[in-house]
CSV table of C-alpha atoms in Angstrom, one decimal:
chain,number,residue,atom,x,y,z
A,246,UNK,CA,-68.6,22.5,-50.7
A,247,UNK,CA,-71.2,23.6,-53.1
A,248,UNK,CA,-72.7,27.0,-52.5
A,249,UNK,CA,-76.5,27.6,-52.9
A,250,UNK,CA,-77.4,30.7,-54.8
A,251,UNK,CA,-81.4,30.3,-54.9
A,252,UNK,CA,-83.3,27.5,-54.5
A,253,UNK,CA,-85.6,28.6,-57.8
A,254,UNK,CA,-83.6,26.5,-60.9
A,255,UNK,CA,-83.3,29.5,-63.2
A,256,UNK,CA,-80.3,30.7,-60.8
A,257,UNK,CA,-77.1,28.8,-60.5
A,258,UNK,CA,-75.2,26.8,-58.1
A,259,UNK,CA,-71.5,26.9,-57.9
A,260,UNK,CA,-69.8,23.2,-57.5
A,261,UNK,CA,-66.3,21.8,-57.0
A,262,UNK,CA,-63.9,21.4,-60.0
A,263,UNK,CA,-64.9,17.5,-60.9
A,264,UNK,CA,-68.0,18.0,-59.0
A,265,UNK,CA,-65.9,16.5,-56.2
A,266,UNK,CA,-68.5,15.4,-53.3
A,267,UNK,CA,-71.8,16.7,-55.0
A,268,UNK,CA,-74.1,14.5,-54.7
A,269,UNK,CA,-75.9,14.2,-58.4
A,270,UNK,CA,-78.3,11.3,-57.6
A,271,UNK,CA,-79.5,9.0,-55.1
A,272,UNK,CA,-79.0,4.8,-55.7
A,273,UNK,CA,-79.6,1.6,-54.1
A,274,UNK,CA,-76.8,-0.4,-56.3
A,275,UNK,CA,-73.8,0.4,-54.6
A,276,UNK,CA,-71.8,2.5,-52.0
A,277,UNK,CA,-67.9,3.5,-51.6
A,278,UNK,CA,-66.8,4.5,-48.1
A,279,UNK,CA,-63.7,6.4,-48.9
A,280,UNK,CA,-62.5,6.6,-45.1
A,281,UNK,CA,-63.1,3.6,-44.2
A,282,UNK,CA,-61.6,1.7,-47.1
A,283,UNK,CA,-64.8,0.1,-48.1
A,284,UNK,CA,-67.3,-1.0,-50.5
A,285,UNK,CA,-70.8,-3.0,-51.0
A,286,UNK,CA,-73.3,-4.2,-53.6
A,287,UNK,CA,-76.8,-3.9,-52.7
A,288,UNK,CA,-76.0,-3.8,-49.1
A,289,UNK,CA,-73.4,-6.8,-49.4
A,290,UNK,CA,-69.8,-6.0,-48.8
A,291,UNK,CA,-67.6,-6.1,-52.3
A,292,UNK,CA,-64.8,-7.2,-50.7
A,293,UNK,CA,-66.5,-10.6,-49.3
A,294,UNK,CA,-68.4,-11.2,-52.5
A,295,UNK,CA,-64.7,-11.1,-54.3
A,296,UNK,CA,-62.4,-12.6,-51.8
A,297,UNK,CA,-64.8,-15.8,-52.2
A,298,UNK,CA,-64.9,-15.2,-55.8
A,299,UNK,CA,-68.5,-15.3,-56.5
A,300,UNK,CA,-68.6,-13.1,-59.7
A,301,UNK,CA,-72.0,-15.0,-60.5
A,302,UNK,CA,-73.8,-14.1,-57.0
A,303,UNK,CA,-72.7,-10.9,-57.3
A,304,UNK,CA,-73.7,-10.6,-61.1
A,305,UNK,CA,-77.4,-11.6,-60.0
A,306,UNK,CA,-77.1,-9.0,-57.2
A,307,UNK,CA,-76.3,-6.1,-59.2
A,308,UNK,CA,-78.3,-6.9,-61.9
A,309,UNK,CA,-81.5,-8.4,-60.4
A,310,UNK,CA,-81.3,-7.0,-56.6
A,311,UNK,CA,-80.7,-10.2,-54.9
A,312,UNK,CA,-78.1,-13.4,-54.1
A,313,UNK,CA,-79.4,-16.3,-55.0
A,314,UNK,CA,-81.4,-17.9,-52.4
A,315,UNK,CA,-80.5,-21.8,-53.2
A,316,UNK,CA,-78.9,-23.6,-55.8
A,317,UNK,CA,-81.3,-23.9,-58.5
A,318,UNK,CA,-81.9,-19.9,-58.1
A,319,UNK,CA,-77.9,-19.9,-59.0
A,320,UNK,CA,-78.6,-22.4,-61.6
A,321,UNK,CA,-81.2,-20.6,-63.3
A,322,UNK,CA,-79.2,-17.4,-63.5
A,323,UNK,CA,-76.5,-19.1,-65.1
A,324,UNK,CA,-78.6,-20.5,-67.4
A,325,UNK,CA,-80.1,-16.9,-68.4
A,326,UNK,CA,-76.2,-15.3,-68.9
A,327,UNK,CA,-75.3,-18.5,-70.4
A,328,UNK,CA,-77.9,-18.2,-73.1
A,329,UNK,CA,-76.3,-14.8,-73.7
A,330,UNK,CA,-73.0,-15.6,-74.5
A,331,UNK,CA,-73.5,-16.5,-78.2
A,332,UNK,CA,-72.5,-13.8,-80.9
A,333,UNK,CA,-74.6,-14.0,-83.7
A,334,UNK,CA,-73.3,-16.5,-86.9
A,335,UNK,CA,-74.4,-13.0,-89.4
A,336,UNK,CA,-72.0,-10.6,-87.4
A,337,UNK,CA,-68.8,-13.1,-87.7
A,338,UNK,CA,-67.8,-11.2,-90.9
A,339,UNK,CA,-68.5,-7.3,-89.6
A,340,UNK,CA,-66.7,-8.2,-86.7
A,341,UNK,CA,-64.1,-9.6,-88.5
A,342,UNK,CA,-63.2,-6.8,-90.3
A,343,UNK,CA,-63.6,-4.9,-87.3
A,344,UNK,CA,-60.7,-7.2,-85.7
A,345,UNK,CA,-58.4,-6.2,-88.5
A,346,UNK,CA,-59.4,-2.3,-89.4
A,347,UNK,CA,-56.3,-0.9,-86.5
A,348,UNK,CA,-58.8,0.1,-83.9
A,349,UNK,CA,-58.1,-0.2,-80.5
A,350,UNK,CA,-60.0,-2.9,-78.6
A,351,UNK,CA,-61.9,-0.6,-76.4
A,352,UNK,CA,-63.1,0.5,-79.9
A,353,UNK,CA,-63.7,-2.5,-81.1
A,354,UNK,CA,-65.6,-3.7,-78.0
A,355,UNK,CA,-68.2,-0.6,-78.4
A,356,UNK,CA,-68.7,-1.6,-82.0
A,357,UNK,CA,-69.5,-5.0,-81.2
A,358,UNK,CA,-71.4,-4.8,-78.6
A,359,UNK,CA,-73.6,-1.8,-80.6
A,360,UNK,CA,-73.9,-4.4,-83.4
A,361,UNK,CA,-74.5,-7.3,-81.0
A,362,UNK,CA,-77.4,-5.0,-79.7
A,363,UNK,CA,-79.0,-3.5,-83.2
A,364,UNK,CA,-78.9,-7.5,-84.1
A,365,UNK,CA,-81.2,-8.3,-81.3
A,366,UNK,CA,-83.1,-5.6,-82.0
A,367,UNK,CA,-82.3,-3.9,-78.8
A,368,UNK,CA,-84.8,-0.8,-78.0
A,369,UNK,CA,-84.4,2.7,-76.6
A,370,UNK,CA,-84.5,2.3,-72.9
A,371,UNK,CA,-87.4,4.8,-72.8
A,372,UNK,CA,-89.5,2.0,-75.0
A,373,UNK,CA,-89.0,-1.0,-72.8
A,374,UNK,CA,-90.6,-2.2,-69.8
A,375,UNK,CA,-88.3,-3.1,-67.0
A,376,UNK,CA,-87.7,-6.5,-67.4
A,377,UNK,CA,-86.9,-5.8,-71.3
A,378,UNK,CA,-84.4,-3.4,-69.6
A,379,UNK,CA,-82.9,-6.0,-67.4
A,380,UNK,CA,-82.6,-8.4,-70.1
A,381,UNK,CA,-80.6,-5.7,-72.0
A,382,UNK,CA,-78.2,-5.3,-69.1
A,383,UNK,CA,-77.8,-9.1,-69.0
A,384,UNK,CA,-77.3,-9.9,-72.7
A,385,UNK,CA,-74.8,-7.3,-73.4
A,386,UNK,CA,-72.6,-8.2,-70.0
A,387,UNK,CA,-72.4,-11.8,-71.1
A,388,UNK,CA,-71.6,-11.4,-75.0
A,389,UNK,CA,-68.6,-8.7,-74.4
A,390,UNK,CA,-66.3,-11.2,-72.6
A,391,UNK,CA,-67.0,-13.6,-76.4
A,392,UNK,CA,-66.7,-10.8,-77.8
A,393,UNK,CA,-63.2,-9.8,-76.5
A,394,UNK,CA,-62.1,-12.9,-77.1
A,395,UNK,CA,-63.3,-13.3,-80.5
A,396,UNK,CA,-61.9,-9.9,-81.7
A,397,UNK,CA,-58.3,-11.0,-80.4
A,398,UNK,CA,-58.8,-13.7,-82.0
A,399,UNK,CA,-59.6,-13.0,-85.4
A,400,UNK,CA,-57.2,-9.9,-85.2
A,401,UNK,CA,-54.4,-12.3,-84.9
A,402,UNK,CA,-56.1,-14.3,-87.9
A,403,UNK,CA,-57.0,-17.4,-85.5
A,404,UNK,CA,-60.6,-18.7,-85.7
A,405,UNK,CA,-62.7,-17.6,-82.5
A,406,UNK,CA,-63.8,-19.9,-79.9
A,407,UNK,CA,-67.4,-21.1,-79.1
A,408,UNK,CA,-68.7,-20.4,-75.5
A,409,UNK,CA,-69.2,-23.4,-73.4
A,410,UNK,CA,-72.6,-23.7,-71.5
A,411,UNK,CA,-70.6,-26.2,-69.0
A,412,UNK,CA,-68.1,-23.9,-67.4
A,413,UNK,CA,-68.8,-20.7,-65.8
A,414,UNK,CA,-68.5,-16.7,-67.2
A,415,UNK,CA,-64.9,-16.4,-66.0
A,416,UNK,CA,-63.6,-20.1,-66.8
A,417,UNK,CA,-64.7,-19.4,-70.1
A,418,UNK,CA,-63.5,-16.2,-71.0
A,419,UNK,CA,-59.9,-17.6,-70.2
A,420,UNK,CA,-60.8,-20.6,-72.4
A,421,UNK,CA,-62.2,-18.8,-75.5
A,422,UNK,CA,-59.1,-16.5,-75.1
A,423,UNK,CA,-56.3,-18.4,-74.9
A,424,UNK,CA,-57.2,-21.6,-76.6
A,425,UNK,CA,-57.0,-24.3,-73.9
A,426,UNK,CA,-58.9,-24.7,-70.1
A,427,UNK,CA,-57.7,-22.8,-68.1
A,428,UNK,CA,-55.6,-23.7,-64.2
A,429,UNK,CA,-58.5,-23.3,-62.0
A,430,UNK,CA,-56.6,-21.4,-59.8
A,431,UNK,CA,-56.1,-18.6,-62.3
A,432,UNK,CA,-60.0,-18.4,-63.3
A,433,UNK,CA,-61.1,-18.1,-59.2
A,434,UNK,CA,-57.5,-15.0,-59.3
A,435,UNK,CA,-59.5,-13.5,-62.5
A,436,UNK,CA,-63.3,-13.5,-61.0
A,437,UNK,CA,-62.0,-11.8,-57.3
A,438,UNK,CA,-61.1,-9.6,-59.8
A,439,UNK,CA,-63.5,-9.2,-61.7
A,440,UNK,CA,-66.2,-9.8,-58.8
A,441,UNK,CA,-64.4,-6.3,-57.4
A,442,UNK,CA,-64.4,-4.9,-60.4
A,443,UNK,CA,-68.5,-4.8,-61.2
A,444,UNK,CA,-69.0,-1.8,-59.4
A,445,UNK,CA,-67.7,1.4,-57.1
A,446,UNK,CA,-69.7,4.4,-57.3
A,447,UNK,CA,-70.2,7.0,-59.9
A,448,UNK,CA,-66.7,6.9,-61.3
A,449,UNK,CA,-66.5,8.7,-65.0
A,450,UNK,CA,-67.6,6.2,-67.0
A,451,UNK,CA,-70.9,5.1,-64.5
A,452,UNK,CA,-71.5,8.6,-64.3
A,453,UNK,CA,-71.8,8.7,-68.4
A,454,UNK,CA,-74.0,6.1,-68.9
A,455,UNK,CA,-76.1,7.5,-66.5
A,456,UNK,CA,-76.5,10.8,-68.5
A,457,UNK,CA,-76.8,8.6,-71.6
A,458,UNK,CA,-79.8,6.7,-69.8
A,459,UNK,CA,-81.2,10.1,-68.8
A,460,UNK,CA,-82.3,10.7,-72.4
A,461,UNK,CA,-84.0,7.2,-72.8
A,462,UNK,CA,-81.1,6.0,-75.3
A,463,UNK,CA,-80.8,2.4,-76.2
A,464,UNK,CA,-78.5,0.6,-73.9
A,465,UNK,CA,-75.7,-0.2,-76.3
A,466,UNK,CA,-75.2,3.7,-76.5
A,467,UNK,CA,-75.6,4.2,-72.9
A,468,UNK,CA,-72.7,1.7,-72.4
A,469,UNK,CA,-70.5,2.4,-75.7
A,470,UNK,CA,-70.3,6.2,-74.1
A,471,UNK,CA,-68.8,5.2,-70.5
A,472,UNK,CA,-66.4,2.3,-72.5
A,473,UNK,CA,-65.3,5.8,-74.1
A,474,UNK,CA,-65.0,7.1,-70.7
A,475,UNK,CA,-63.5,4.1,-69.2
A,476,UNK,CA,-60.7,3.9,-71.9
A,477,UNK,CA,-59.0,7.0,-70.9
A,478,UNK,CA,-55.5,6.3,-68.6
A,479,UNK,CA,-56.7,8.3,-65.8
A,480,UNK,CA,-59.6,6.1,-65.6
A,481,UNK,CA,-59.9,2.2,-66.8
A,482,UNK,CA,-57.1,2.5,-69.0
A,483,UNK,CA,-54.2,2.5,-66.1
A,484,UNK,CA,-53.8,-1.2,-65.4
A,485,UNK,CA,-51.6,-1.7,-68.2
A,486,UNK,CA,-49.5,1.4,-68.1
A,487,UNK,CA,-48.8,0.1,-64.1
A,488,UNK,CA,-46.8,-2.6,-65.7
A,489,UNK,CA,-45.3,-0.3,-68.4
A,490,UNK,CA,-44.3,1.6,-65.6
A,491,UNK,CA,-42.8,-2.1,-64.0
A,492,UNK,CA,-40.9,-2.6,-67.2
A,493,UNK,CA,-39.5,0.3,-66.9
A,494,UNK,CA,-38.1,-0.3,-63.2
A,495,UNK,CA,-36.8,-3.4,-64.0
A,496,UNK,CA,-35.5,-4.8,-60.9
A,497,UNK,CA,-36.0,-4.1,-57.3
A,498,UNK,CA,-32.9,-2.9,-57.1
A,499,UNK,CA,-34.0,-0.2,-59.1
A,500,UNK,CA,-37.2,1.0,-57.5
A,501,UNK,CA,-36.0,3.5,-55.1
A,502,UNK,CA,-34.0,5.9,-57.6
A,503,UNK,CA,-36.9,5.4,-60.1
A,504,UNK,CA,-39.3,6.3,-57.5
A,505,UNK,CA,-37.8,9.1,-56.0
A,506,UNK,CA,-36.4,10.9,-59.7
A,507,UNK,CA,-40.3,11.0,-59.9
A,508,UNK,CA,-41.8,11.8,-56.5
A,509,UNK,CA,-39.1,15.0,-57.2
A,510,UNK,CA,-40.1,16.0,-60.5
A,511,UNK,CA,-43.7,16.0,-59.9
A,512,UNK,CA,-44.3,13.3,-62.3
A,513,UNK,CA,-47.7,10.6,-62.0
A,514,UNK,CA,-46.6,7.0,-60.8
A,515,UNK,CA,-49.5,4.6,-61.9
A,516,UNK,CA,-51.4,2.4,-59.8
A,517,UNK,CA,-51.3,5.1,-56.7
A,518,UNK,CA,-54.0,7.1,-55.8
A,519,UNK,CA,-57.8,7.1,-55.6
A,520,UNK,CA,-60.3,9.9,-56.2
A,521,UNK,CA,-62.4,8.5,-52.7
A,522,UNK,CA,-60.1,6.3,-51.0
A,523,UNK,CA,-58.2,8.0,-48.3
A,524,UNK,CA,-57.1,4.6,-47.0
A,525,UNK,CA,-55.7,1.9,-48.7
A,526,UNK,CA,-57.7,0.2,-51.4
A,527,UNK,CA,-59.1,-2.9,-50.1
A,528,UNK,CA,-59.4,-4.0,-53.5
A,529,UNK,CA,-55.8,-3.3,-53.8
A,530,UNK,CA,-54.8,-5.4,-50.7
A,531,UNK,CA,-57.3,-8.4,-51.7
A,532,UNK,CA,-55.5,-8.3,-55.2
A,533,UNK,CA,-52.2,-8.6,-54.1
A,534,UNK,CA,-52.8,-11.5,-52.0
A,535,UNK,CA,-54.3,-13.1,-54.6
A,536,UNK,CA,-51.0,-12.1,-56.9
A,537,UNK,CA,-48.5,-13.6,-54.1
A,538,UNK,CA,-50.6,-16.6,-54.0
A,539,UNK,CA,-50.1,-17.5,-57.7
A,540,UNK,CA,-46.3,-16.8,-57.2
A,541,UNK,CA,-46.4,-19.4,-53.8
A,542,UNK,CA,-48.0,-21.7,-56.6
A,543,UNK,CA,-45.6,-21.3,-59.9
A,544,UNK,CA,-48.4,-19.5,-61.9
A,545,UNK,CA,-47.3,-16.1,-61.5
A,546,UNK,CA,-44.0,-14.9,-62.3
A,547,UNK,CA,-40.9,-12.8,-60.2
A,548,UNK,CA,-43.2,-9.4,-61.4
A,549,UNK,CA,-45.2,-10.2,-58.5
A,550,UNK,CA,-41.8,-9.3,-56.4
A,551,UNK,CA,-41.4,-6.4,-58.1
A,552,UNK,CA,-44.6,-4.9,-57.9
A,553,UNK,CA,-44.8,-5.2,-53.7
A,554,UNK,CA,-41.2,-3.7,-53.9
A,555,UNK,CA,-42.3,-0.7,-55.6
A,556,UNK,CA,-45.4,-0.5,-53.5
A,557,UNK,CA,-43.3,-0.4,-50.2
A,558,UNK,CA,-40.8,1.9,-51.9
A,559,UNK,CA,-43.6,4.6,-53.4
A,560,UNK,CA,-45.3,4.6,-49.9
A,561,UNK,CA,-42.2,5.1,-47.7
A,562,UNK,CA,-40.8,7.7,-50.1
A,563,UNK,CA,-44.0,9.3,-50.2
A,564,UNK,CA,-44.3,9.7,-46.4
A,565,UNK,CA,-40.7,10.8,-46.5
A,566,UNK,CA,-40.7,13.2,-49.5
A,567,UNK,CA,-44.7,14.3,-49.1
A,568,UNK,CA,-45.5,13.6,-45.6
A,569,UNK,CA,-49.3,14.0,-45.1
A,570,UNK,CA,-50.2,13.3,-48.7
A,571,UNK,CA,-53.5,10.7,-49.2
A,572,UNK,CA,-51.5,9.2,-52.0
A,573,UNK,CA,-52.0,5.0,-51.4
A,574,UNK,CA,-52.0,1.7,-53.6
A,575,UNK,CA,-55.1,1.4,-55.7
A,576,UNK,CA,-56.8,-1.6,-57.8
A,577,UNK,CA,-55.0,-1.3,-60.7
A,578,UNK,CA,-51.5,-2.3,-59.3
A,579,UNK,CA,-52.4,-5.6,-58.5
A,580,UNK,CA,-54.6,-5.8,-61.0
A,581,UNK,CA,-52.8,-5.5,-63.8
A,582,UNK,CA,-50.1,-8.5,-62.1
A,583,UNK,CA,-53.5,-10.7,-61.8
A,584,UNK,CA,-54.4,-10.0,-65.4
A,585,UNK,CA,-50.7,-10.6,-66.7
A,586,UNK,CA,-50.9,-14.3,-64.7
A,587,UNK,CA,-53.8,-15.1,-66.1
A,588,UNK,CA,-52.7,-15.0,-69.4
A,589,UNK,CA,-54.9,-12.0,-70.8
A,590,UNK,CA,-52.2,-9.5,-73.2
A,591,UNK,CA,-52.0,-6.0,-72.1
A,592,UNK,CA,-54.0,-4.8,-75.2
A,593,UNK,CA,-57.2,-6.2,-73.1
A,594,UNK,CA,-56.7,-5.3,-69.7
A,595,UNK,CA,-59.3,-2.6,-69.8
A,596,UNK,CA,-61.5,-4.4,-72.0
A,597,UNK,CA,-61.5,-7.2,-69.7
A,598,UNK,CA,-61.9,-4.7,-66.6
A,599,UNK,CA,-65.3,-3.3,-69.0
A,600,UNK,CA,-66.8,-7.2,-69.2
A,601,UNK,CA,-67.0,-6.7,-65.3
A,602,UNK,CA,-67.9,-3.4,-64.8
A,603,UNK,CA,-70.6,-3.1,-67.9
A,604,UNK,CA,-72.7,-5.2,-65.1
A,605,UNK,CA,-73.0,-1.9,-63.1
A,606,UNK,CA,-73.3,0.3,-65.8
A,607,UNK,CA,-76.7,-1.7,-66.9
A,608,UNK,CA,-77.6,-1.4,-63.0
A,609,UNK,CA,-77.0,2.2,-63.2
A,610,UNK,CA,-78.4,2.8,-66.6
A,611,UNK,CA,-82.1,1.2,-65.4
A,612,UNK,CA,-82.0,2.9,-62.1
A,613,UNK,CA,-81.5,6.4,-64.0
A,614,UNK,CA,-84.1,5.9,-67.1
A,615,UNK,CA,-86.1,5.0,-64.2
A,616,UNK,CA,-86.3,8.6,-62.9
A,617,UNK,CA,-87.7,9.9,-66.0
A,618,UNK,CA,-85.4,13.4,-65.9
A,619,UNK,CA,-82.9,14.0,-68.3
A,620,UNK,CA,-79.5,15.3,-66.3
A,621,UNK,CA,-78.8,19.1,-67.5
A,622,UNK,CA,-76.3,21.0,-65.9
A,623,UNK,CA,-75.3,24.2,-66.5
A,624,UNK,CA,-72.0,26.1,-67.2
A,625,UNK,CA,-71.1,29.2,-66.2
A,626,UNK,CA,-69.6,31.2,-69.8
A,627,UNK,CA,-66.1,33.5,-69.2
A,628,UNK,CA,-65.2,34.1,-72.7
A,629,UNK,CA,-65.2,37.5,-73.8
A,630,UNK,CA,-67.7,39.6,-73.3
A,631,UNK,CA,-70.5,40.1,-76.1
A,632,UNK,CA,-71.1,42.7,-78.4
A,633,UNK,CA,-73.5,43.7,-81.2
A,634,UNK,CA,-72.6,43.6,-84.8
């Protein structure tokens, strides 16, 4: 727990490694109830919003405060993020060096979307009323799944695909992606996802784009600095190493020597373990339902077998090897079998994680501009000692 030296803020106060359980700001987007295996939006469980797969509702939740209250309130939203789906004509040939200059896409994804935003002529935070803000948070959510896309696209030297104002944000993604419409059972698998996926506390990346916000950056900055967060493999990046990790199994067969040669040498097994959850992810268990249902319908292949195999087999070596240890299934697991069914290549997991979750990061980055104090911590220096010259 953190120890209080002095109230007065010229003395210091000691905090947990990875300021573990300090408290840094108070919100009203979102909450994560690590015990009890849970999580909400704006007072509305997660879990509902994405086993019912309503990425819009919860879109217009996080981003405006509400659920639509009838269908022409649901309409009208979709109108507003469909509008924003269009990359400018005058960026096509940036962007399309961008596509093939060997950057990875999380790279390419913060370039784009800081061009996307200096094109619209996108303000510093600190400049804009709050509706400007908003409209920021909206604009830039609903151009990075076109912009994924495109980016494959043109890195593979195929011509991008248009949005469609007819079908919905997720439908779409999957259709300027891969090139044809997609089963609609895969885009209602992708938005539970995604719909899980907008937002769960102040995780690394939410945490930097809050400091970002802090100093009234623009907030294509503010979001370009948690995709850089985001990108690392203990963070967004995991989903596809989990199904490196599946390749390298193999077979079912295989899962219990694999698992137990690296429960005994110490080494990390991805897809297990959560910073808050000390119960199973329930966005873990929704996600693997929605996996096994693909396989029950032919639109997910034998991985799907694998990857509850070596679930069963981590947790009952842990609890034979480790007994005690908090170590359970988290998102990225299931996630990452969703995301292979779907169609999406490995290369985009996490970018396709980052269209969803740049939804909170707007949330968060208009909450903490909002306060009007730039977030300043201090460090404690244990180098060696100064001396005069």
């Amino acid at each position: 727990m953190a120890i209080t030296i002095d109230r007065n803020d010229t003395h210091l106060i000691d905090v947990p490694r990875g300021l573990t359980n300090v408290v840094v700001a108070e919100t009203t987007i979102g909450d994560v109830r690590g015990e009890e295996g849970f999580f909400q939006y704006r007072g509305v469980s997660g879990v509902e919003l994405a086993a019912e797969a309503r990425f819009e509702d919860a879109w217009r939740l996080v981003a405006l405060g509400a659920l639509p209250q009838d269908d022409a309130d649901a309409a009208a939203f979709r109108a507003r993020t469909t509008a924003a789906r269009t990359i400018p004509e005058h960026l096509h040939g940036p962007l399309t060096a961008i596509a093939a200059s060997g950057l990875d896409p999380m790279a390419q994804l913060r370039t784009g979307l800081a061009l996307v935003s200096a094109a619209d002529g996108r303000r510093a935070l600190y400049d804009e009323t709050d509706e400007e803000r908003v409209d920021d948070t909206i604009r830039l959510a609903a151009v990075a799944p076109s912009l994924i896309a495109a980016l494959h696209r043109w890195g593979q030297e195929q011509d991008p695909i248009a949005p469609d104002a007819e079908l919905d944000p997720v439908s779409d993604y999957l259709r300027m992606l891969t090139g044809a419409a997609p089963d609609a059972r895969l885009s209602i698998a992708l938005a539970t996802y995604l719909t899980a996926a907008i937002d769960h506390g102040f995780n690394a990346s939410t945490f930097t784009a809050r400091v970002i916000a802090s100093t009234g950056a623009d907030l294509a900055s503010c979001v370009g600095g948690a995709l850089g967060a985001l990108s690392g493999p203990l963070h967004g990046g995991a989903p596809a190493r989990t199904l490196d990790m599946l390749d390298e199994i193999g077979t079912p067969d295989r899962a219990d020597a694999w698992v137990r040669e690296r429960v005994q040498n110490g080494g990390r097994i991805m897809g297990f373990g959560h910073a808050v959850y000390r119960t199973e992810d329930p966005r873990s268990r929704l996600l693997r339902g929605v996996a096994q249902r693909l396989r029950v319908d032919g639109l997910a292949s034998d991985r799907v077998d694998l990857a509850v195999t070596v679930e069963q087999t981590v947790l009952q070596v842990l609890d034979e090897l480790k007994p005690g240890r908090a170590l359970r299934t988290n998102v990225e697991l299931y996630a990452a079998v969703v995301m292979e069914a779907c169609g999406i290549p490995r290369e985009l997991f996490t970018p396709t994680f980052a269209s969803a979750r740049l939804i909170g990061w707007g949330a968060h980055a208009c909450e903490q501009v909002q306060d009007g104090k730039i977030l300043r911590p201090s460090s404690r220096y244990i180098g060696a000692p100064s001396h005069s010259r």
